[in-house]
Tab-separated table of C-alpha atoms in Angstrom:
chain	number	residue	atom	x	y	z
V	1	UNK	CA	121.291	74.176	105.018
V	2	UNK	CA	121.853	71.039	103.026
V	3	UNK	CA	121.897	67.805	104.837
V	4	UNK	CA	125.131	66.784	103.203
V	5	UNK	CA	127.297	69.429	101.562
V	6	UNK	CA	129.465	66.595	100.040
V	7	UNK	CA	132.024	68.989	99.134
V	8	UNK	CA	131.943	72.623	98.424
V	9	UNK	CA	131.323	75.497	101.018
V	10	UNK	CA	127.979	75.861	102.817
V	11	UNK	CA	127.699	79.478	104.206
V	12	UNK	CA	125.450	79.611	107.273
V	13	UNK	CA	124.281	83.505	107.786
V	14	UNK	CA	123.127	84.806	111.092
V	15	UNK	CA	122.214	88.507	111.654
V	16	UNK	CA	122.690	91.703	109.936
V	17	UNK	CA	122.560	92.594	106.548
V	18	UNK	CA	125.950	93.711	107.079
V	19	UNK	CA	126.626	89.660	107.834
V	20	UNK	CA	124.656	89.007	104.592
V	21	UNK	CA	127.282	91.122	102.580
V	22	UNK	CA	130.115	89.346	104.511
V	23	UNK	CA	129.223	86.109	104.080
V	24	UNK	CA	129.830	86.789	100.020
V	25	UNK	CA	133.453	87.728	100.866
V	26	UNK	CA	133.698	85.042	102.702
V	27	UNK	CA	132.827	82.161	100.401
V	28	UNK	CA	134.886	83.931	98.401
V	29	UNK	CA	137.997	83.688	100.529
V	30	UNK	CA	137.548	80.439	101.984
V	31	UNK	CA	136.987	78.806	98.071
V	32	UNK	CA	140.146	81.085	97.260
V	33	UNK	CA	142.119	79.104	100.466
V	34	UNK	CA	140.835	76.051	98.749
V	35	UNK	CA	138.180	74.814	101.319
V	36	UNK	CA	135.716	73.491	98.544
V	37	UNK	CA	138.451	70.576	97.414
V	38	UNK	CA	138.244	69.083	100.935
V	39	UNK	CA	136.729	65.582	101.648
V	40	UNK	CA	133.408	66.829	102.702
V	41	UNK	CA	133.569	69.981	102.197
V	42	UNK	CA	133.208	72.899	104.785
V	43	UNK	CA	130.548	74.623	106.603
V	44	UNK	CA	131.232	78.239	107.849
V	45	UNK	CA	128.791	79.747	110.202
V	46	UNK	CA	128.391	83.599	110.523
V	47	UNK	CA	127.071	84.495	114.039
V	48	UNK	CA	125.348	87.353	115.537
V	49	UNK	CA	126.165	88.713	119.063
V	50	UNK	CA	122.839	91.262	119.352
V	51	UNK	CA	120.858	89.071	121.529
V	52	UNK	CA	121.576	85.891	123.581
V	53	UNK	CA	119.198	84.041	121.924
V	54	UNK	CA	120.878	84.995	118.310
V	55	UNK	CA	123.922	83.132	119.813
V	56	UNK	CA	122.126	80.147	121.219
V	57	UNK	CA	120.280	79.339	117.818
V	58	UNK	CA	123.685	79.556	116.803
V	59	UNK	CA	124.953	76.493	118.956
V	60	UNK	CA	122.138	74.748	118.288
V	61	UNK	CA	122.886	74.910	114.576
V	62	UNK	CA	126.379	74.034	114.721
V	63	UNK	CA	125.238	71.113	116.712
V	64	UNK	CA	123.215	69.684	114.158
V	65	UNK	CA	125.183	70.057	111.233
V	66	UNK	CA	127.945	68.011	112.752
V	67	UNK	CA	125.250	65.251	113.359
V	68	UNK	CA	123.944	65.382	109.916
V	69	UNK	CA	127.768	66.341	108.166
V	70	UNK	CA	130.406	64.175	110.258
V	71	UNK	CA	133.337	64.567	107.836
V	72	UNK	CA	132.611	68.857	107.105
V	73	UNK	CA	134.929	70.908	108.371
V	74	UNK	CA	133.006	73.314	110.521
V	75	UNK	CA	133.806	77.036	111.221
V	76	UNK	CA	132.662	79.684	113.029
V	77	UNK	CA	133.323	83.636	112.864
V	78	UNK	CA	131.046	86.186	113.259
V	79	UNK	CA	129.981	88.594	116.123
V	80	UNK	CA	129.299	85.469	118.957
V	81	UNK	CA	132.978	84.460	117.861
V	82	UNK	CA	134.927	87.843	118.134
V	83	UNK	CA	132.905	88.423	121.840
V	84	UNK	CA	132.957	85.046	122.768
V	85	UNK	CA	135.786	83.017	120.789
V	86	UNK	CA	136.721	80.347	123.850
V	87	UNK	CA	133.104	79.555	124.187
V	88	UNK	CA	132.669	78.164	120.293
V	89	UNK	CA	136.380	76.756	120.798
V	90	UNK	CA	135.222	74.351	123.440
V	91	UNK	CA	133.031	72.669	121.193
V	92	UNK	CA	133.954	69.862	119.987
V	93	UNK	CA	131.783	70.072	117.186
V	94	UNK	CA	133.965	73.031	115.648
V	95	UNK	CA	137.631	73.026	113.744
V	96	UNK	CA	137.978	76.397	113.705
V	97	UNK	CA	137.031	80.068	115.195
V	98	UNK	CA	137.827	83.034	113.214
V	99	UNK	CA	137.401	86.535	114.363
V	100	UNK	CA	135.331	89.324	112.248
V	101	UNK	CA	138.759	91.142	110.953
V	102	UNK	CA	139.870	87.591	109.793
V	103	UNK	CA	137.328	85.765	108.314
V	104	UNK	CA	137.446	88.721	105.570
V	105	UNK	CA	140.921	86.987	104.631
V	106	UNK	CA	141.828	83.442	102.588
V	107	UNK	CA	145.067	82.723	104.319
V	108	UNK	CA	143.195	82.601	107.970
V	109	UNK	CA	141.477	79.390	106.443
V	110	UNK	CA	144.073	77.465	105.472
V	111	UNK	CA	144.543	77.066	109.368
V	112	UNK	CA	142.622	73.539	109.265
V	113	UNK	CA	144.829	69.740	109.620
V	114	UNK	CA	143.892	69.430	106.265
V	115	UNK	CA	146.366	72.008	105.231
V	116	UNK	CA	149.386	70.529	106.864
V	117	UNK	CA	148.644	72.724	110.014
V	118	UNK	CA	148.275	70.386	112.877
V	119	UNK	CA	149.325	72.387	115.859
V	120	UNK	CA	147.444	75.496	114.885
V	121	UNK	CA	145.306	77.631	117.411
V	122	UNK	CA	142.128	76.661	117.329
V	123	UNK	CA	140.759	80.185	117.926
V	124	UNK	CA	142.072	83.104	115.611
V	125	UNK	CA	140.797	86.228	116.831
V	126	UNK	CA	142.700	89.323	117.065
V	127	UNK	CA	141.676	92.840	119.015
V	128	UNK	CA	139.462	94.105	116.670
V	129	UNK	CA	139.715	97.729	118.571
V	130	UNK	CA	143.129	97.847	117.067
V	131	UNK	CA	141.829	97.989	113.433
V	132	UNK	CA	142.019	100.878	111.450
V	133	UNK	CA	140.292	100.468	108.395
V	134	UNK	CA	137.127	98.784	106.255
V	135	UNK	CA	138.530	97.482	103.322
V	136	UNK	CA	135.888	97.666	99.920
V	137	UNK	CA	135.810	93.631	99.462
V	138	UNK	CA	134.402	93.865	96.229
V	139	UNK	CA	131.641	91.278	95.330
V	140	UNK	CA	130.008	90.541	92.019
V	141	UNK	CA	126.614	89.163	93.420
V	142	UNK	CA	124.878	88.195	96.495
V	143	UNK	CA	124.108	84.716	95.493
V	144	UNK	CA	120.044	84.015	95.735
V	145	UNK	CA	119.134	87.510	96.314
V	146	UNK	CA	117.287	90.104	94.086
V	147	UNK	CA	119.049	93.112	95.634
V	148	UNK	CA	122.880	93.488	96.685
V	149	UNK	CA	123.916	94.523	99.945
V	150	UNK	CA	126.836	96.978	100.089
V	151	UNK	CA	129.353	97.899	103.307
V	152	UNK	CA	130.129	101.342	103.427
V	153	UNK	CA	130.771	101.309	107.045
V	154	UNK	CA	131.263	99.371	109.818
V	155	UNK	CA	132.442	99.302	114.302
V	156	UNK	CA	130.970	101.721	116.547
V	157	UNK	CA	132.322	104.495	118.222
V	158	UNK	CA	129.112	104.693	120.294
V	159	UNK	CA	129.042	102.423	123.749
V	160	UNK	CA	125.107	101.885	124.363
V	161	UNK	CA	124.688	100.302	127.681
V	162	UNK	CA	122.707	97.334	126.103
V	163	UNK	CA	125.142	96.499	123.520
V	164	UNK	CA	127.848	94.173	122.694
V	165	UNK	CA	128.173	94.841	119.270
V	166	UNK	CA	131.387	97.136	119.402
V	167	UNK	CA	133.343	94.709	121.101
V	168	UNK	CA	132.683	92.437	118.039
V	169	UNK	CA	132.985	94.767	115.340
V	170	UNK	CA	135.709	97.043	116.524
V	171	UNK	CA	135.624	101.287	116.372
V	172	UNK	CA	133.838	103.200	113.236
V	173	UNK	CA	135.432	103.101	109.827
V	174	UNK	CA	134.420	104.030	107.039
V	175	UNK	CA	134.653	102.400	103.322
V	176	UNK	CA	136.371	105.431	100.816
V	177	UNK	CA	133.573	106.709	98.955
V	178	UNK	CA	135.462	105.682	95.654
V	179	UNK	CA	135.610	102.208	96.596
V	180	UNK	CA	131.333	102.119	96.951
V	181	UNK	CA	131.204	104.123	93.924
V	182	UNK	CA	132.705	101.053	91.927
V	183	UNK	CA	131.328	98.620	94.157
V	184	UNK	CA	127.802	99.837	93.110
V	185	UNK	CA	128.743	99.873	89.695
V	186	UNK	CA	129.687	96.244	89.419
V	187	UNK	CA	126.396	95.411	90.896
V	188	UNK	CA	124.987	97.507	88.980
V	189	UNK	CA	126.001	96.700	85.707
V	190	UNK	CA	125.536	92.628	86.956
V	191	UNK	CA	121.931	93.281	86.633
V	192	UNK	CA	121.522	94.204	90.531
V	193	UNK	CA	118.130	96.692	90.395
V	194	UNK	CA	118.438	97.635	93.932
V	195	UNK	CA	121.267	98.306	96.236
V	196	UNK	CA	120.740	98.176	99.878
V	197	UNK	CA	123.870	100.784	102.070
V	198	UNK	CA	124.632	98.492	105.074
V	199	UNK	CA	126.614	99.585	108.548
V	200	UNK	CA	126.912	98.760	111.416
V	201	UNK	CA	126.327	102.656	112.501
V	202	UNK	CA	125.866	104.463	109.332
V	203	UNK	CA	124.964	107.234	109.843
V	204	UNK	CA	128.123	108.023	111.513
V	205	UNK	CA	130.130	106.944	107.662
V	206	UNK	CA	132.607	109.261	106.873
V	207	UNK	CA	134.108	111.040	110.264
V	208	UNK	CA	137.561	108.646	109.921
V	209	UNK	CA	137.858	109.974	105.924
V	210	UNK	CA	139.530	112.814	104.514
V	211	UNK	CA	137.153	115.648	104.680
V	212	UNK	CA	134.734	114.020	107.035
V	213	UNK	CA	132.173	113.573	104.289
V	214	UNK	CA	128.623	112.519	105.916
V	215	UNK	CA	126.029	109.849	105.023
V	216	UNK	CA	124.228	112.346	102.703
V	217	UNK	CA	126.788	113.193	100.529
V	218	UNK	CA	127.649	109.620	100.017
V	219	UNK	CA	124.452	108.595	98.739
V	220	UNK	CA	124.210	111.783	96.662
V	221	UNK	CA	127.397	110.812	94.997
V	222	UNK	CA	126.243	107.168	94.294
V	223	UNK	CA	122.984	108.058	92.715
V	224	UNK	CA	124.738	111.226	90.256
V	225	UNK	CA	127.773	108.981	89.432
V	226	UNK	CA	125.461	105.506	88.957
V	227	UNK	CA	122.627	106.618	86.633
V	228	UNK	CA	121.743	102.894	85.791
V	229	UNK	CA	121.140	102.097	89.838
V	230	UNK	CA	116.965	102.044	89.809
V	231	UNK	CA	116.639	101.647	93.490
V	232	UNK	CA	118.812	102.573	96.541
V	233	UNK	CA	117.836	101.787	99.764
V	234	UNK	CA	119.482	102.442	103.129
V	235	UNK	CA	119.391	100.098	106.116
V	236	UNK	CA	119.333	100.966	109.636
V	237	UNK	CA	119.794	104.625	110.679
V	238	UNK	CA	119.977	106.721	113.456
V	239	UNK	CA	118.252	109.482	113.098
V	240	UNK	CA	119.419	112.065	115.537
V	241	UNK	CA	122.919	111.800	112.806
V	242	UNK	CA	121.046	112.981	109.557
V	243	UNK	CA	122.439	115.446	107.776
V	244	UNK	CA	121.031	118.304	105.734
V	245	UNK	CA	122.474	116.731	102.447
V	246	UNK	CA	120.433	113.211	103.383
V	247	UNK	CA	117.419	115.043	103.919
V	248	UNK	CA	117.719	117.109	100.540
V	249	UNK	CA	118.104	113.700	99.216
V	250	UNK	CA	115.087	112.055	100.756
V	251	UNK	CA	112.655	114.708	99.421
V	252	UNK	CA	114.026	115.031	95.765
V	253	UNK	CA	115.723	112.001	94.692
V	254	UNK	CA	113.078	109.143	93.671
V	255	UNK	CA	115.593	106.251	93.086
V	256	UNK	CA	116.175	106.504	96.997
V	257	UNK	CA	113.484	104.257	98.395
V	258	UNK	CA	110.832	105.660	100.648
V	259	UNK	CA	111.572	103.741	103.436
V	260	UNK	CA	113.942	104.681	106.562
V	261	UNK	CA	114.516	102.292	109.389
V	262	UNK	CA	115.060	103.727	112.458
V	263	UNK	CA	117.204	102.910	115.516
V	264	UNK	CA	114.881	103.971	118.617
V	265	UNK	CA	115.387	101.441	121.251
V	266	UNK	CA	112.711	103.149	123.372
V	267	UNK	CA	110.035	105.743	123.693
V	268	UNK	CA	110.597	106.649	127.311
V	269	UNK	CA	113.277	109.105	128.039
V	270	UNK	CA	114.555	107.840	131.518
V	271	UNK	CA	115.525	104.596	129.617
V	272	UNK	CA	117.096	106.065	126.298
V	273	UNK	CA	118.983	108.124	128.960
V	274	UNK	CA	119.912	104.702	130.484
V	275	UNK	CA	120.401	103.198	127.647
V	276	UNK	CA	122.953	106.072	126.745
V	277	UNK	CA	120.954	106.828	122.999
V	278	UNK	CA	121.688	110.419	121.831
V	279	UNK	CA	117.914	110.919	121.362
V	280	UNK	CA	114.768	111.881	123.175
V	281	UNK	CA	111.304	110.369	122.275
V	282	UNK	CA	110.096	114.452	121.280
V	283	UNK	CA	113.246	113.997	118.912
V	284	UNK	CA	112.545	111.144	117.349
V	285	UNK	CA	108.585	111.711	116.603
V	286	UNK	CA	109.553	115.401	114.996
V	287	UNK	CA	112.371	113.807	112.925
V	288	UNK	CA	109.039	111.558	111.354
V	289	UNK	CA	106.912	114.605	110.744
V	290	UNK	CA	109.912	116.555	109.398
V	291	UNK	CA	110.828	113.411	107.092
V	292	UNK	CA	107.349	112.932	105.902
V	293	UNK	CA	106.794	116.601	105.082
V	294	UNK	CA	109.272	116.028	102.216
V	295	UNK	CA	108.829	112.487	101.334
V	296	UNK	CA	104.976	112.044	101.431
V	297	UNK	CA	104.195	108.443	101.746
V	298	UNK	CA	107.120	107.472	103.517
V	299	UNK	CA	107.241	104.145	106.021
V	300	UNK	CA	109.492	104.091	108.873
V	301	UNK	CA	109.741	101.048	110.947
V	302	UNK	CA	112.176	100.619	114.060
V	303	UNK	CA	113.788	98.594	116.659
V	304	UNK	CA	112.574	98.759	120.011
V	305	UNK	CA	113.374	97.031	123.306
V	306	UNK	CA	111.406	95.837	125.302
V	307	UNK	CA	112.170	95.131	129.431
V	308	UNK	CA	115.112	97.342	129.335
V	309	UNK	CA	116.389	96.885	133.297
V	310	UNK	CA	114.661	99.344	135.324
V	311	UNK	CA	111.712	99.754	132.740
V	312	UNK	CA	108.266	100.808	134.727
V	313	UNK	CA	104.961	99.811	133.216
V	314	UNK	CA	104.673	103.479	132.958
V	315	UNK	CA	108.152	103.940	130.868
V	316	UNK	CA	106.746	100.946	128.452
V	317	UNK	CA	103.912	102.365	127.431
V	318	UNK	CA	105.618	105.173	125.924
V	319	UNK	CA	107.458	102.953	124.275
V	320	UNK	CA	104.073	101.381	123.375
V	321	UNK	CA	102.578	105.538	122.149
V	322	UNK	CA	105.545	106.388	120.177
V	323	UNK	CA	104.730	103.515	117.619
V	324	UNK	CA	101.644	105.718	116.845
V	325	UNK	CA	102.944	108.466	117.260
V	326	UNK	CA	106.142	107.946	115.037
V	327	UNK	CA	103.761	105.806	112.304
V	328	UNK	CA	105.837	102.813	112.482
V	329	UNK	CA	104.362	100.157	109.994
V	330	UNK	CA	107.634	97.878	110.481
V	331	UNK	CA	108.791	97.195	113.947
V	332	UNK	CA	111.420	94.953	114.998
V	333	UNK	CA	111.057	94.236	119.042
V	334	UNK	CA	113.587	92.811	120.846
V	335	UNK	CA	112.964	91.601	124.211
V	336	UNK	CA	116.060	92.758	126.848
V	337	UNK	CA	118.815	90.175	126.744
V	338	UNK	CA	121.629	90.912	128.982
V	339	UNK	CA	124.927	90.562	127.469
V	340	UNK	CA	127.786	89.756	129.690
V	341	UNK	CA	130.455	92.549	129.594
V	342	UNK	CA	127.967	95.140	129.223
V	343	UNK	CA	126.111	97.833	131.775
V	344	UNK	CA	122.525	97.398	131.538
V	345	UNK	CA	123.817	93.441	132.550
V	346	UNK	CA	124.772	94.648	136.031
V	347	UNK	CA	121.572	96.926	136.323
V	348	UNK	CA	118.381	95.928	138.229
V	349	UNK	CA	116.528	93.293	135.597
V	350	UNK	CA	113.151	93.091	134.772
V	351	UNK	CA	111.418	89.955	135.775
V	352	UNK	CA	112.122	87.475	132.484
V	353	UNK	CA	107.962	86.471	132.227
V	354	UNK	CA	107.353	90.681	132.509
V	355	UNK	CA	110.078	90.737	129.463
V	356	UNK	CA	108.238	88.352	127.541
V	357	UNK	CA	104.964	89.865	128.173
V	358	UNK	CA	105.734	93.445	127.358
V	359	UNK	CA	108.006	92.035	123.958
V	360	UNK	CA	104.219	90.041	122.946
V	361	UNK	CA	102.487	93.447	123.732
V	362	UNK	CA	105.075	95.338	121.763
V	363	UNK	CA	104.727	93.198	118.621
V	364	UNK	CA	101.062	92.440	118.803
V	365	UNK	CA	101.065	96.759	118.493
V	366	UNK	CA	103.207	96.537	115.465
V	367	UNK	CA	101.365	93.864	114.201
V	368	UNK	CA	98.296	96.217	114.199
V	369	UNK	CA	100.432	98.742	112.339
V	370	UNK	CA	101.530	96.971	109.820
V	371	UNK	CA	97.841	95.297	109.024
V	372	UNK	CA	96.447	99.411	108.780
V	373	UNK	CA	99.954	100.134	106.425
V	374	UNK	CA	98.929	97.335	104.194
V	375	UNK	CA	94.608	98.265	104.162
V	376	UNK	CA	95.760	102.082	103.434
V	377	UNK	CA	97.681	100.749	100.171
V	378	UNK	CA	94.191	99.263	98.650
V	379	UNK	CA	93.797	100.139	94.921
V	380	UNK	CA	97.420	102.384	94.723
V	381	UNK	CA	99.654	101.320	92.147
V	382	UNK	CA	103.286	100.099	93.132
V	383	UNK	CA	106.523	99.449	91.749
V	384	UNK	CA	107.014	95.638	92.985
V	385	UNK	CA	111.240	94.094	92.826
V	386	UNK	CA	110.498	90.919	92.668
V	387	UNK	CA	112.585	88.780	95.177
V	388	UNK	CA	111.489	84.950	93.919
V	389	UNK	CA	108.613	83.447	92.486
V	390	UNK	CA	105.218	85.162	93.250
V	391	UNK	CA	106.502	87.467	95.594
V	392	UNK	CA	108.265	90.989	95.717
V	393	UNK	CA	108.450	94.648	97.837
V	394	UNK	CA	107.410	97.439	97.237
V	395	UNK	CA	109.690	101.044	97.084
V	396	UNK	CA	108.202	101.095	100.713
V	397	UNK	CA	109.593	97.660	101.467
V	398	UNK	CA	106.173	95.950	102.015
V	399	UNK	CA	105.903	92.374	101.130
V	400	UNK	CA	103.878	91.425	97.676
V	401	UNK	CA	102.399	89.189	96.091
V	402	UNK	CA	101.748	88.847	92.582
V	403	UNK	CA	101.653	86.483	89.696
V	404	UNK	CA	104.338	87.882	87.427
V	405	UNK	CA	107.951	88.567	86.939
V	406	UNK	CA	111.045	87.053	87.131
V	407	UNK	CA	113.907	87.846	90.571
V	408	UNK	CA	115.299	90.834	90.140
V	409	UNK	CA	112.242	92.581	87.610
V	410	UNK	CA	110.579	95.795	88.343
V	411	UNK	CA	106.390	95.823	88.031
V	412	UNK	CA	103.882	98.075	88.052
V	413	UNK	CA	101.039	96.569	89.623
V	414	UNK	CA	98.116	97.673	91.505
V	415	UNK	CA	97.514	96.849	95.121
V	416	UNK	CA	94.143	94.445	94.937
V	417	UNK	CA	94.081	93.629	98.664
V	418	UNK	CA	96.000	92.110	101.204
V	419	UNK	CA	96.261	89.317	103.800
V	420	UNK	CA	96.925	90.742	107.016
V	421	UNK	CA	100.975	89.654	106.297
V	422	UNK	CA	101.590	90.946	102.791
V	423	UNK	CA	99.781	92.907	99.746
V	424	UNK	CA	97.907	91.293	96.977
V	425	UNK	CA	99.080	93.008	93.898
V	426	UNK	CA	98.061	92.220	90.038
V	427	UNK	CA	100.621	93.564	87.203
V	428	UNK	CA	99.892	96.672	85.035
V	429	UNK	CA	103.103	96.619	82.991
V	430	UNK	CA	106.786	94.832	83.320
V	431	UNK	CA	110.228	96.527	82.520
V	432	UNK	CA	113.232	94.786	82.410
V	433	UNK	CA	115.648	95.196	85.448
């Protein structure tokens, strides 16, 4: 963040890359409400609800860029301000709290003094249960990224004892398949060689649309109508919702990226059963055997908890086995944070040091994993999208470096070594993106 945004619109992203693709509409909106014309300008912070450290980084942030931006006009929205609006309205470092349906819209931030509004609500937030419907919120370009993030779906009709995350993005809906189609396009044609498909839960796209399409047949649409998209990627999934069309997909479409993230949570069945997941741990390793039997070469990485309440030594080292046993190479670990409103918060807790412990454990493991993902790549040749300056991914998302390109170009380099954090990678040939 810039110590003095003078005026214009600072957008501070939190979270998901569902908040990534947000935070474009956003700017959007709030330059469209004219928020960039005011006497030093505006700040507009998009939180993230997942863990209770997410939301405390948050604070902290807001904190400091009152100190170091007196006259900004500081907002917040996001997640932490649809669960928790009256906590970000208290401080008296913010001017206004928006909730995740309206931060989407320009009139919600003209509610500001500057605007003639003086005896305005400081907190608008509505009940984001009662909405219906994902609008498209067509974007041009993510600004500073080499790939474009793209909301097909968002809520979740699913009510995981751990989460909070429904109660700030509201019930599944789905975006008309239509609306991505053109979406992608735009992006597309704006240079955009990769599209990332962002959700909240989406694998579950499609059961509020006419026809119920699924997941599968979405993507299968985007890649036959968008010949000039080089690289589609999907974020988060869960796998026990792939459908037979996805699958077909996976194995014989190229331009969809080897590379499937999976929501596990755990590998110990007593706590996905506590957790209320719609998997078992036998479930989730065959869905990896299954997946790589069509898609050679594919990398799966995962998110996994770690001190879930109730959660043996026993129970965690399953959790600790199934990162072999699934061949995760990219793991995000959380460790438990109990969010106030849900379950798991009023179940027996793991001692906070034991959470800690097991979380270092966990990620030390995946640590491992990745290092043996990156040595197995030695001397292979890889199709690098370079993100900035000396550094790229690979189809399988793996971090790259190499000494060529320009954001947003596709090499061909071979894999010379690596670093323990990233591949070493030295261009073959360069085609435009």
């Amino acid at each position: 963040m810039p110590a003095t945004p003078a005026k214009g619109i600072e957008v501070v992203t939190f979270g998901c890359r569902l908040n990534t693709y947000e935070s474009e509409v956003m700017r959007r909106e709030a330059e469209s409400a004219g928020l960039g014309a005011l006497k030093g300008g505006a700040i507009i912070f998009n939180t993230c609800a997942v863990t209770g450290e997410a939301v405390r980084q948050a604070k902290q942030s807001i904190r400091k860029a009152r100190r170091e931006n007196p006259e900004a006009r500081i907002i917040v929205t996001g997640c932490a301000a649809q669960t928790k609006p009256q906590d970000f309205s208290a401080m008296g470092e913010v001017d206004l709290v928006l909730g995740n349906e309206e931060k989407l819209k320009a009139h919600n931030y003209r509610a500001l003094p500057d605007f003639g509004v003086n005896d305005f609500e400081k907190a608008r937030v509505n009940d984001i249960m009662s909405v219906k419907e994902t609008a498209s919120h067509m974007v041009d370009a993510i600004e500073g990224r080499a790939r474009a993030f793209v909301q097909v779906q968002n809520g979740c009709d699913h009510r995981c004892t751990f989460c909070i995350i429904p109660y700030g993005r509201g019930n599944s809906r789905s975006v008309p398949m239509g609306a991505v189609v053109e979406q992608i396009k735009r992006l597309a044609g704006n240079g955009y060689a990769e599209i990332v498909l962002s959700g909240v839960d989406m694998t579950s796209y499609g059961a509020d649309l006419p026809g119920a399409p699924r997941l599968g047949k979405l993507v299968k649409t985007i890649l036959r109508q968008v010949p000039e998209v080089k690289r589609l990627r999907l974020s988060s999934i869960d796998s026990i919702e792939a459908d037979a069309d996805l699958l077909e997909t996976i194995a014989t479409e190229n331009r969809l990226m080897p590379h499937l993230h999976l929501s596990l949570q755990s590998g110990d069945d007593m706590i996905l059963k506590r957790m209320k997941r719609r998997h078992l741990r036998d479930q989730s390793i065959q869905f990896c055997e299954d997946v790589r039997k069509l898609r050679p070469g594919i990398v799966f990485g995962a998110d996994i908890i770690a001190g879930f309440p109730t959660e043996t030594d026993e129970m965690f080292e399953n959790s600790i086995a199934i990162v072999e046993e699934c061949g995760l190479t990219h793991l995000h670990v959380f460790p438990f944070s109990p969010r106030e409103g849900t379950p798991a918060a009023r179940m027996p807790q793991v001692r906070r040091e034991v959470v800690k412990s097991r979380a270092a454990r966990l990620r030390a493991v995946g640590d491992a994993a990745y290092a043996r993902h990156l040595a197995s790549l030695g001397g292979t040749t890889q199709s690098i999208l370079i993100e900035r300056e000396g550094l790229g991914r690979t189809e399988g998302f793996t971090l790259a470096a190499i000494a060529a390109g320009q954001p947003g170009e596709i090499i061909e380099a071979v894999v010379t070594g690596h670093d323990g954090a990233r591949l070493d990678a030295a261009p073959l040939t360069a085609r435009a993106a």
